[in-house]
mmCIF file of C-alpha atoms and ligand atoms in Angstrom:
data_model
loop_
_atom_site.group_PDB
_atom_site.id
_atom_site.type_symbol
_atom_site.label_atom_id
_atom_site.label_comp_id
_atom_site.label_asym_id
_atom_site.label_seq_id
_atom_site.Cartn_x
_atom_site.Cartn_y
_atom_site.Cartn_z
ATOM 1 C CA MET A 18 87.923 113.342 111.871
ATOM 2 C CA SER A 19 90.861 111.892 109.986
ATOM 3 C CA ALA A 20 90.865 111.522 106.230
ATOM 4 C CA LYS A 21 90.170 108.149 104.656
ATOM 5 C CA VAL A 22 92.321 106.637 101.938
ATOM 6 C CA LEU A 23 91.146 103.801 99.717
ATOM 7 C CA VAL A 24 94.060 101.620 98.585
ATOM 8 C CA THR A 25 93.610 99.355 95.552
ATOM 9 C CA GLY A 26 95.941 96.384 95.484
ATOM 10 C CA GLY A 27 96.124 96.795 99.243
ATOM 11 C CA ALA A 28 97.127 93.166 99.871
ATOM 12 C CA GLY A 29 100.273 93.329 97.727
ATOM 13 C CA TYR A 30 103.906 94.071 98.480
ATOM 14 C CA LEU A 31 103.739 97.850 98.095
ATOM 15 C CA GLY A 32 100.120 98.036 99.284
ATOM 16 C CA THR A 33 100.673 96.398 102.672
ATOM 17 C CA HIS A 34 103.719 98.534 103.466
ATOM 18 C CA ALA A 35 102.008 101.749 102.404
ATOM 19 C CA ILE A 36 98.947 100.874 104.498
ATOM 20 C CA CYS A 37 101.159 100.419 107.585
ATOM 21 C CA GLU A 38 102.581 103.884 107.048
ATOM 22 C CA LEU A 39 99.164 105.448 106.351
ATOM 23 C CA LEU A 40 97.679 103.939 109.528
ATOM 24 C CA GLN A 41 100.717 105.036 111.554
ATOM 25 C CA ALA A 42 100.278 108.540 110.154
ATOM 26 C CA GLY A 43 96.681 108.571 111.438
ATOM 27 C CA TYR A 44 94.742 107.973 108.219
ATOM 28 C CA ASP A 45 91.781 105.621 108.070
ATOM 29 C CA VAL A 46 92.306 103.056 105.342
ATOM 30 C CA ALA A 47 90.047 100.890 103.182
ATOM 31 C CA ALA A 48 91.884 98.193 101.221
ATOM 32 C CA VAL A 49 90.480 96.770 97.987
ATOM 33 C CA ASP A 50 92.040 93.692 96.430
ATOM 34 C CA ASN A 51 90.871 90.796 94.268
ATOM 35 C CA PHE A 52 93.509 88.587 95.942
ATOM 36 C CA SER A 53 94.614 87.232 92.570
ATOM 37 C CA THR A 54 98.335 87.687 93.224
ATOM 38 C CA ALA A 55 98.458 88.091 97.022
ATOM 39 C CA GLY A 56 96.507 86.430 99.813
ATOM 40 C CA PRO A 57 94.774 88.126 102.756
ATOM 41 C CA GLU A 58 97.539 87.192 105.262
ATOM 42 C CA GLY A 59 99.618 90.300 104.648
ATOM 43 C CA LEU A 60 96.714 92.568 105.573
ATOM 44 C CA ALA A 61 96.098 90.560 108.760
ATOM 45 C CA ARG A 62 99.736 91.134 109.666
ATOM 46 C CA VAL A 63 99.373 94.870 109.098
ATOM 47 C CA GLU A 64 96.980 94.887 112.046
ATOM 48 C CA GLN A 65 99.517 92.930 114.089
ATOM 49 C CA ILE A 66 102.163 95.557 113.311
ATOM 50 C CA VAL A 67 100.142 98.735 113.697
ATOM 51 C CA GLY A 68 97.457 97.663 116.176
ATOM 52 C CA ARG A 69 94.805 99.073 113.867
ATOM 53 C CA ALA A 70 93.221 97.431 110.860
ATOM 54 C CA PRO A 71 92.170 98.720 107.472
ATOM 55 C CA SER A 72 88.689 97.704 106.358
ATOM 56 C CA ILE A 73 89.089 95.068 103.672
ATOM 57 C CA HIS A 74 87.018 94.575 100.517
ATOM 58 C CA ALA A 75 87.502 91.591 98.222
ATOM 59 C CA ALA A 76 86.691 93.172 94.866
ATOM 60 C CA ASP A 77 88.149 93.509 91.393
ATOM 61 C CA ILE A 78 88.602 97.108 90.241
ATOM 62 C CA ARG A 79 86.955 96.221 86.913
ATOM 63 C CA ASP A 80 83.776 95.156 88.738
ATOM 64 C CA VAL A 81 82.094 98.568 88.771
ATOM 65 C CA ASP A 82 79.049 97.440 90.768
ATOM 66 C CA ALA A 83 81.239 96.076 93.531
ATOM 67 C CA LEU A 84 83.420 99.182 93.415
ATOM 68 C CA ASP A 85 80.441 101.561 93.482
ATOM 69 C CA ALA A 86 79.285 99.757 96.627
ATOM 70 C CA VAL A 87 82.733 100.049 98.252
ATOM 71 C CA PHE A 88 82.866 103.800 97.546
ATOM 72 C CA ALA A 89 79.307 104.255 98.855
ATOM 73 C CA THR A 90 80.236 102.502 102.103
ATOM 74 C CA GLU A 91 83.702 103.936 102.639
ATOM 75 C CA LYS A 92 83.355 107.469 101.231
ATOM 76 C CA PRO A 93 87.134 107.861 100.797
ATOM 77 C CA ASP A 94 88.795 111.265 100.495
ATOM 78 C CA ALA A 95 91.582 109.982 98.240
ATOM 79 C CA VAL A 96 92.668 106.822 96.423
ATOM 80 C CA ILE A 97 96.074 105.195 96.083
ATOM 81 C CA HIS A 98 95.962 102.943 93.035
ATOM 82 C CA PHE A 99 98.456 100.076 93.233
ATOM 83 C CA ALA A 100 96.353 97.269 91.737
ATOM 84 C CA ALA A 101 98.107 96.056 88.579
ATOM 85 C CA PHE A 102 99.958 93.126 87.061
ATOM 86 C CA LYS A 103 103.709 93.782 87.003
ATOM 87 C CA ALA A 104 105.586 90.783 85.619
ATOM 88 C CA VAL A 105 107.513 92.014 82.597
ATOM 89 C CA ARG A 106 107.956 88.677 80.819
ATOM 90 C CA GLU A 107 104.391 87.624 81.428
ATOM 91 C CA SER A 108 103.206 90.945 80.011
ATOM 92 C CA GLN A 109 104.942 90.161 76.727
ATOM 93 C CA HIS A 110 103.108 86.842 76.440
ATOM 94 C CA GLU A 111 99.710 88.020 77.671
ATOM 95 C CA PRO A 112 99.349 91.639 76.516
ATOM 96 C CA LEU A 113 95.546 91.637 76.507
ATOM 97 C CA ARG A 114 95.369 90.454 80.110
ATOM 98 C CA TYR A 115 97.757 93.290 81.068
ATOM 99 C CA TYR A 116 95.875 95.982 79.135
ATOM 100 C CA ASP A 117 92.594 94.740 80.575
ATOM 101 C CA ASN A 118 93.722 94.669 84.183
ATOM 102 C CA ASN A 119 96.053 97.667 84.235
ATOM 103 C CA VAL A 120 94.539 100.097 81.717
ATOM 104 C CA ILE A 121 90.839 99.194 81.626
ATOM 105 C CA GLY A 122 91.017 98.658 85.396
ATOM 106 C CA THR A 123 92.304 102.208 85.868
ATOM 107 C CA ILE A 124 89.584 103.653 83.625
ATOM 108 C CA ARG A 125 86.870 101.746 85.529
ATOM 109 C CA LEU A 126 88.306 102.954 88.837
ATOM 110 C CA VAL A 127 88.353 106.645 87.917
ATOM 111 C CA GLU A 128 84.831 106.374 86.476
ATOM 112 C CA VAL A 129 83.646 105.051 89.825
ATOM 113 C CA MET A 130 85.621 107.779 91.619
ATOM 114 C CA GLU A 131 83.972 110.431 89.434
ATOM 115 C CA ARG A 132 80.501 109.075 90.266
ATOM 116 C CA ALA A 133 81.364 109.002 93.955
ATOM 117 C CA GLY A 134 82.766 112.548 93.870
ATOM 118 C CA CYS A 135 86.212 111.363 95.052
ATOM 119 C CA ARG A 136 88.664 112.995 92.652
ATOM 120 C CA ARG A 137 92.088 112.624 94.255
ATOM 121 C CA ILE A 138 94.299 109.816 93.005
ATOM 122 C CA VAL A 139 97.889 108.790 93.693
ATOM 123 C CA PHE A 140 99.023 106.476 90.920
ATOM 124 C CA SER A 141 101.652 103.760 91.054
ATOM 125 C CA SER A 142 103.975 104.252 88.101
ATOM 126 C CA THR A 143 107.479 103.159 87.256
ATOM 127 C CA ALA A 144 110.871 104.469 86.211
ATOM 128 C CA GLY A 145 110.266 102.202 83.201
ATOM 129 C CA VAL A 146 108.333 105.071 81.589
ATOM 130 C CA TYR A 147 111.619 106.920 80.945
ATOM 131 C CA GLY A 148 113.329 106.189 77.687
ATOM 132 C CA ALA A 149 116.285 103.825 77.565
ATOM 133 C CA ASP A 150 118.431 106.714 76.318
ATOM 134 C CA ALA A 151 117.435 109.256 78.965
ATOM 135 C CA PRO A 152 120.466 110.978 80.514
ATOM 136 C CA MET A 153 120.947 109.905 84.142
ATOM 137 C CA PRO A 154 119.867 110.747 86.724
ATOM 138 C CA VAL A 155 116.368 111.138 85.275
ATOM 139 C CA SER A 156 114.174 113.918 86.560
ATOM 140 C CA GLU A 157 110.424 114.250 86.164
ATOM 141 C CA THR A 158 110.957 116.549 83.188
ATOM 142 C CA SER A 159 113.010 113.947 81.307
ATOM 143 C CA PRO A 160 111.103 112.746 78.247
ATOM 144 C CA MET A 161 109.108 109.522 78.398
ATOM 145 C CA GLY A 162 110.669 106.985 76.067
ATOM 146 C CA GLU A 163 109.425 104.106 73.975
ATOM 147 C CA PRO A 164 108.543 101.483 76.618
ATOM 148 C CA THR A 165 110.564 98.274 76.276
ATOM 149 C CA ASN A 166 107.748 95.960 77.347
ATOM 150 C CA VAL A 167 103.968 95.711 77.614
ATOM 151 C CA TYR A 168 103.954 96.186 81.390
ATOM 152 C CA ALA A 169 105.762 99.545 81.094
ATOM 153 C CA ARG A 170 103.472 100.538 78.219
ATOM 154 C CA THR A 171 100.394 99.976 80.393
ATOM 155 C CA LYS A 172 101.899 102.401 82.919
ATOM 156 C CA VAL A 173 102.621 105.019 80.238
ATOM 157 C CA GLN A 174 99.041 104.701 78.998
ATOM 158 C CA CYS A 175 97.591 105.037 82.498
ATOM 159 C CA GLU A 176 99.740 108.124 83.143
ATOM 160 C CA GLU A 177 98.454 109.692 79.916
ATOM 161 C CA ILE A 178 94.833 108.849 80.745
ATOM 162 C CA LEU A 179 95.155 110.382 84.210
ATOM 163 C CA GLN A 180 96.910 113.472 82.852
ATOM 164 C CA ASP A 181 94.101 113.977 80.337
ATOM 165 C CA LEU A 182 91.571 113.563 83.116
ATOM 166 C CA SER A 183 93.242 116.258 85.214
ATOM 167 C CA ARG A 184 93.388 118.571 82.176
ATOM 168 C CA SER A 185 89.672 118.016 81.596
ATOM 169 C CA SER A 186 88.609 119.320 84.990
ATOM 170 C CA ASP A 187 90.112 121.301 87.845
ATOM 171 C CA ALA A 188 88.207 119.039 90.195
ATOM 172 C CA TRP A 189 90.769 116.256 89.724
ATOM 173 C CA THR A 190 94.044 115.961 91.614
ATOM 174 C CA VAL A 191 96.490 113.434 90.171
ATOM 175 C CA LEU A 192 99.879 112.476 91.577
ATOM 176 C CA LEU A 193 101.976 110.109 89.469
ATOM 177 C CA LEU A 194 104.682 108.383 91.511
ATOM 178 C CA ARG A 195 107.466 106.781 89.484
ATOM 179 C CA TYR A 196 109.226 104.164 91.555
ATOM 180 C CA PHE A 197 112.717 102.967 90.886
ATOM 181 C CA ASN A 198 113.534 99.500 92.338
ATOM 182 C CA PRO A 199 111.622 98.793 95.554
ATOM 183 C CA VAL A 200 113.283 96.172 97.776
ATOM 184 C CA GLY A 201 113.391 95.260 101.463
ATOM 185 C CA ALA A 202 110.588 94.536 103.880
ATOM 186 C CA HIS A 203 108.975 95.912 107.011
ATOM 187 C CA PRO A 204 111.621 95.871 109.787
ATOM 188 C CA SER A 205 109.285 93.621 111.842
ATOM 189 C CA ALA A 206 109.758 90.953 109.142
ATOM 190 C CA LEU A 207 106.008 90.303 109.315
ATOM 191 C CA ILE A 208 105.336 91.525 105.774
ATOM 192 C CA GLY A 209 107.507 91.577 102.656
ATOM 193 C CA GLU A 210 107.625 90.599 99.028
ATOM 194 C CA ASP A 211 106.257 87.206 98.142
ATOM 195 C CA PRO A 212 106.831 86.782 94.415
ATOM 196 C CA LEU A 213 104.482 84.285 92.827
ATOM 197 C CA GLY A 214 106.275 81.515 90.977
ATOM 198 C CA GLU A 215 109.855 81.879 89.799
ATOM 199 C CA PRO A 216 111.248 85.306 90.749
ATOM 200 C CA ARG A 217 112.887 87.365 87.989
ATOM 201 C CA ASN A 218 113.982 90.472 89.878
ATOM 202 C CA LEU A 219 117.409 90.694 91.425
ATOM 203 C CA MET A 220 116.651 90.939 95.155
ATOM 204 C CA PRO A 221 114.429 87.846 95.495
ATOM 205 C CA ILE A 222 116.971 85.901 93.460
ATOM 206 C CA LEU A 223 119.795 87.028 95.755
ATOM 207 C CA LEU A 224 117.741 85.976 98.788
ATOM 208 C CA GLN A 225 117.189 82.530 97.304
ATOM 209 C CA ALA A 226 120.866 82.149 96.482
ATOM 210 C CA ALA A 227 121.879 83.238 99.999
ATOM 211 C CA SER A 228 119.427 80.840 101.618
ATOM 212 C CA GLY A 229 120.572 77.927 99.452
ATOM 213 C CA THR A 230 117.282 77.391 97.600
ATOM 214 C CA ARG A 231 119.013 78.512 94.395
ATOM 215 C CA GLU A 232 122.457 77.374 93.349
ATOM 216 C CA ARG A 233 123.765 80.731 92.210
ATOM 217 C CA LEU A 234 123.050 84.175 90.846
ATOM 218 C CA GLU A 235 123.406 84.651 87.126
ATOM 219 C CA VAL A 236 124.621 88.180 86.529
ATOM 220 C CA PHE A 237 123.223 89.520 83.274
ATOM 221 C CA GLY A 238 126.178 91.211 81.598
ATOM 222 C CA ASP A 239 129.713 92.118 82.704
ATOM 223 C CA ASP A 240 130.524 94.674 80.034
ATOM 224 C CA PHE A 241 128.269 97.620 80.808
ATOM 225 C CA PRO A 242 129.995 101.023 80.846
ATOM 226 C CA THR A 243 129.919 101.115 84.667
ATOM 227 C CA PRO A 244 132.672 100.897 87.314
ATOM 228 C CA ASP A 245 132.399 97.104 87.793
ATOM 229 C CA GLY A 246 130.848 96.285 84.413
ATOM 230 C CA THR A 247 127.424 95.349 85.866
ATOM 231 C CA ALA A 248 124.257 97.400 85.496
ATOM 232 C CA LEU A 249 123.358 100.168 87.937
ATOM 233 C CA ARG A 250 119.917 100.590 89.519
ATOM 234 C CA ASP A 251 118.361 102.801 92.175
ATOM 235 C CA TYR A 252 117.187 100.367 94.880
ATOM 236 C CA ILE A 253 114.836 101.913 97.396
ATOM 237 C CA HIS A 254 113.474 100.532 100.669
ATOM 238 C CA VAL A 255 109.791 99.632 100.433
ATOM 239 C CA MET A 256 109.123 101.522 103.693
ATOM 240 C CA ASP A 257 110.443 104.684 102.067
ATOM 241 C CA ILE A 258 108.086 104.040 99.143
ATOM 242 C CA GLY A 259 105.276 103.689 101.710
ATOM 243 C CA ARG A 260 106.210 107.013 103.344
ATOM 244 C CA GLY A 261 106.319 108.636 99.908
ATOM 245 C CA HIS A 262 102.653 107.690 99.518
ATOM 246 C CA VAL A 263 101.748 109.224 102.845
ATOM 247 C CA ALA A 264 103.378 112.471 101.707
ATOM 248 C CA ALA A 265 101.638 112.283 98.323
ATOM 249 C CA VAL A 266 98.206 111.673 99.846
ATOM 250 C CA GLY A 267 98.760 114.624 102.175
ATOM 251 C CA ARG A 268 99.532 116.823 99.204
ATOM 252 C CA SER A 269 96.513 115.558 97.246
ATOM 253 C CA LEU A 270 94.259 116.755 100.062
ATOM 254 C CA THR A 271 95.448 120.340 99.745
ATOM 255 C CA GLU A 272 96.644 120.817 96.137
ATOM 256 C CA GLY A 273 95.083 120.416 92.702
ATOM 257 C CA GLY A 274 96.318 119.592 89.210
ATOM 258 C CA CYS A 275 98.640 116.845 88.063
ATOM 259 C CA GLU A 276 102.138 116.356 89.478
ATOM 260 C CA ILE A 277 104.803 113.745 88.878
ATOM 261 C CA PHE A 278 107.371 112.582 91.430
ATOM 262 C CA ASN A 279 110.282 110.166 91.228
ATOM 263 C CA LEU A 280 110.643 107.940 94.270
ATOM 264 C CA GLY A 281 114.256 106.801 94.370
ATOM 265 C CA THR A 282 117.331 107.368 96.500
ATOM 266 C CA GLY A 283 119.412 108.920 93.726
ATOM 267 C CA ARG A 284 122.208 106.442 94.434
ATOM 268 C CA PRO A 285 123.171 104.041 91.644
ATOM 269 C CA VAL A 286 124.080 100.538 92.889
ATOM 270 C CA SER A 287 125.557 97.748 90.763
ATOM 271 C CA VAL A 288 124.419 94.121 90.651
ATOM 272 C CA LEU A 289 127.637 93.092 92.402
ATOM 273 C CA GLU A 290 127.218 95.772 95.089
ATOM 274 C CA LEU A 291 123.711 94.553 95.900
ATOM 275 C CA ARG A 292 125.033 90.993 95.992
ATOM 276 C CA ALA A 293 127.751 92.087 98.428
ATOM 277 C CA ALA A 294 125.175 93.825 100.641
ATOM 278 C CA VAL A 295 123.044 90.667 100.837
ATOM 279 C CA GLU A 296 126.111 88.532 101.525
ATOM 280 C CA LYS A 297 127.004 90.837 104.402
ATOM 281 C CA ALA A 298 123.472 90.934 105.833
ATOM 282 C CA SER A 299 123.041 87.175 105.595
ATOM 283 C CA GLY A 300 126.569 86.085 106.410
ATOM 284 C CA LYS A 301 126.229 83.647 103.484
ATOM 285 C CA PRO A 302 128.302 83.487 100.336
ATOM 286 C CA ILE A 303 126.347 84.065 97.122
ATOM 287 C CA PRO A 304 127.974 82.204 94.229
ATOM 288 C CA PHE A 305 127.532 83.821 90.836
ATOM 289 C CA ARG A 306 128.516 83.609 87.229
ATOM 290 C CA PHE A 307 128.314 86.081 84.413
ATOM 291 C CA VAL A 308 125.908 85.341 81.569
ATOM 292 C CA ALA A 309 124.693 87.343 78.558
ATOM 293 C CA ARG A 310 122.849 90.610 79.040
ATOM 294 C CA ARG A 311 119.086 90.382 79.450
ATOM 295 C CA PRO A 312 117.390 91.790 76.324
ATOM 296 C CA ALA A 313 116.401 95.450 76.650
ATOM 297 C CA ASP A 314 118.180 95.942 79.988
ATOM 298 C CA VAL A 315 119.442 99.481 80.413
ATOM 299 C CA ALA A 316 122.974 100.015 81.754
ATOM 300 C CA VAL A 317 122.104 102.693 84.261
ATOM 301 C CA SER A 318 118.855 103.831 85.854
ATOM 302 C CA TYR A 319 118.687 106.155 88.842
ATOM 303 C CA ALA A 320 116.592 109.030 90.026
ATOM 304 C CA ASP A 321 117.024 112.693 90.480
ATOM 305 C CA ALA A 322 114.898 112.631 93.632
ATOM 306 C CA SER A 323 115.170 116.322 94.442
ATOM 307 C CA LYS A 324 111.597 117.222 93.468
ATOM 308 C CA ALA A 325 110.063 114.788 95.973
ATOM 309 C CA ARG A 326 112.401 116.178 98.628
ATOM 310 C CA ASP A 327 111.679 119.827 97.844
ATOM 311 C CA VAL A 328 107.954 119.624 97.147
ATOM 312 C CA LEU A 329 106.744 116.626 99.153
ATOM 313 C CA GLY A 330 109.269 117.043 101.967
ATOM 314 C CA TRP A 331 110.087 113.349 101.508
ATOM 315 C CA SER A 332 113.494 111.783 101.434
ATOM 316 C CA PRO A 333 114.560 108.174 101.940
ATOM 317 C CA ARG A 334 115.531 107.123 105.463
ATOM 318 C CA PHE A 335 116.950 103.705 104.659
ATOM 319 C CA GLY A 336 120.237 102.824 102.973
ATOM 320 C CA LEU A 337 121.486 99.746 101.175
ATOM 321 C CA GLU A 338 122.456 97.938 104.384
ATOM 322 C CA ASP A 339 118.945 98.412 105.783
ATOM 323 C CA MET A 340 117.396 97.135 102.566
ATOM 324 C CA ALA A 341 119.549 93.993 102.599
ATOM 325 C CA ARG A 342 119.050 93.412 106.342
ATOM 326 C CA ASP A 343 115.272 93.739 106.221
ATOM 327 C CA ALA A 344 114.946 91.675 103.039
ATOM 328 C CA TRP A 345 117.055 88.919 104.597
ATOM 329 C CA ARG A 346 115.130 89.005 107.875
ATOM 330 C CA TRP A 347 111.895 88.600 105.956
ATOM 331 C CA GLN A 348 113.347 85.735 103.940
ATOM 332 C CA GLN A 349 114.455 84.008 107.137
ATOM 333 C CA GLN A 350 111.624 84.610 109.541
ATOM 334 C CA SER A 351 108.139 85.008 108.388
ATOM 335 C CA ARG A 352 107.211 84.478 104.792
ATOM 336 C CA VAL A 353 103.438 84.379 104.573
HETATM 337 C C1 UD1 B 421 112.691 95.256 86.268
HETATM 338 C C2 UD1 B 421 111.691 95.405 85.165
HETATM 339 C C3 UD1 B 421 111.000 96.732 85.343
HETATM 340 C C4 UD1 B 421 110.370 96.840 86.736
HETATM 341 C C5 UD1 B 421 111.482 96.655 87.763
HETATM 342 C C6 UD1 B 421 111.006 96.718 89.198
HETATM 343 C C7 UD1 B 421 112.669 94.135 83.293
HETATM 344 C C8 UD1 B 421 113.296 94.237 81.928
HETATM 345 N N1 UD1 B 421 112.363 95.309 83.871
HETATM 346 O O1 UD1 B 421 113.651 96.266 86.104
HETATM 347 O O2 UD1 B 421 110.003 96.901 84.357
HETATM 348 O O3 UD1 B 421 109.770 98.099 86.901
HETATM 349 O O4 UD1 B 421 112.091 95.388 87.541
HETATM 350 O O5 UD1 B 421 110.287 95.571 89.552
HETATM 351 O O6 UD1 B 421 112.432 93.057 83.800
HETATM 352 N N2 UD1 B 421 119.801 90.925 87.243
HETATM 353 C C9 UD1 B 421 120.777 89.959 87.141
HETATM 354 N N3 UD1 B 421 120.420 88.652 87.353
HETATM 355 C C10 UD1 B 421 119.135 88.289 87.674
HETATM 356 C C11 UD1 B 421 118.146 89.295 87.782
HETATM 357 C C12 UD1 B 421 118.515 90.615 87.558
HETATM 358 O O7 UD1 B 421 121.939 90.229 86.850
HETATM 359 O O8 UD1 B 421 118.889 87.087 87.828
HETATM 360 C C13 UD1 B 421 120.182 92.332 87.016
HETATM 361 C C14 UD1 B 421 119.436 92.976 85.863
HETATM 362 O O9 UD1 B 421 120.100 92.751 84.660
HETATM 363 C C15 UD1 B 421 119.448 94.447 86.310
HETATM 364 C C16 UD1 B 421 119.423 94.374 87.833
HETATM 365 O O10 UD1 B 421 119.831 93.062 88.172
HETATM 366 O O11 UD1 B 421 120.633 95.045 85.915
HETATM 367 C C17 UD1 B 421 118.062 94.626 88.415
HETATM 368 O O12 UD1 B 421 117.135 93.761 87.775
HETATM 369 P P1 UD1 B 421 115.594 93.752 88.195
HETATM 370 O O13 UD1 B 421 115.452 93.514 89.635
HETATM 371 O O14 UD1 B 421 114.907 92.786 87.270
HETATM 372 O O15 UD1 B 421 115.089 95.249 87.933
HETATM 373 P P2 UD1 B 421 115.124 96.160 86.600
HETATM 374 O O16 UD1 B 421 115.922 95.541 85.530
HETATM 375 O O17 UD1 B 421 115.497 97.525 87.003
#
């Protein structure tokens, strides 16, 4: 009998891609989502892609009665916890909503897991937990810094809560996955990122500019201490993030304790390089102009990804061209 993984936030961008990879790897999957920031269409398309469906539960992770019932029905072996709000600007304006959903939601979830006797969790964290001054590339032993926004602070708090939980009892297995900048889409172009409202991250903005729905890209800063003066990030294909979760779940089934892994490619890419990659993939010019730096933006952020390679046996399969090609295909063909 194959192991069952319960995925919170299963209908979202990372959730749908990870579920594809989990199903392909032979896991049974139960998806939980309150559908507040993503509709059910993505999960329906997962079945179209894989030929096998996850079971789907419309529930909020803070609704403990609903969650108790889901755990009683599904009896999962492990949980991947994606469900969270993630819009940085919004988090600054609505801190309580972010703490409630992200932090209280995580506490409620692990309480339910404890009651159900399911004590393996893979948690969705961010490179944003590293300090702005951390030497690059950052490894898992680099110190956590003062978070620059409420969203990142909720992730730091959840990491600390889960670390304390694993210290409190050997029964718990916790894997904290710190993602760098997930981009791209499933190569089928059936699922991808569907940002609600006005996008703020670079890739969706580039896609809009290439498709003509936005006049131009505004590049935040031209005077960073980098080769072309624009900021460097570690963009990683969302399918590689999905495969990282398959590897992490596999490890959670055999190992105990608390472990942290960076999921990045280890390759720093500038704003102008990503723009060039999308121009090439789309065959469309992307006009741009330089504007002031965005407050609190770091110059350089990229991963030392050697621990995930050595311990999880995971390394990224997709490069920048693949990320741009798949993101563009998704933009063109099948937005849900
Ligand atoms: C942002 C979030 C971070 C989150 C990450 C992944 C902020 C301050 N941080 O980080 O918490 O984990 O996304 O979702 O929002 N850029 C432009 N013009 C644009 C948009 C972006 O030049 O219109 C530049 C940015 O200055 C940055 C790079 O593109 O240098 C990438 O930006 P973005 O996609 O927002 O990611 P991060 O800044 O890494």
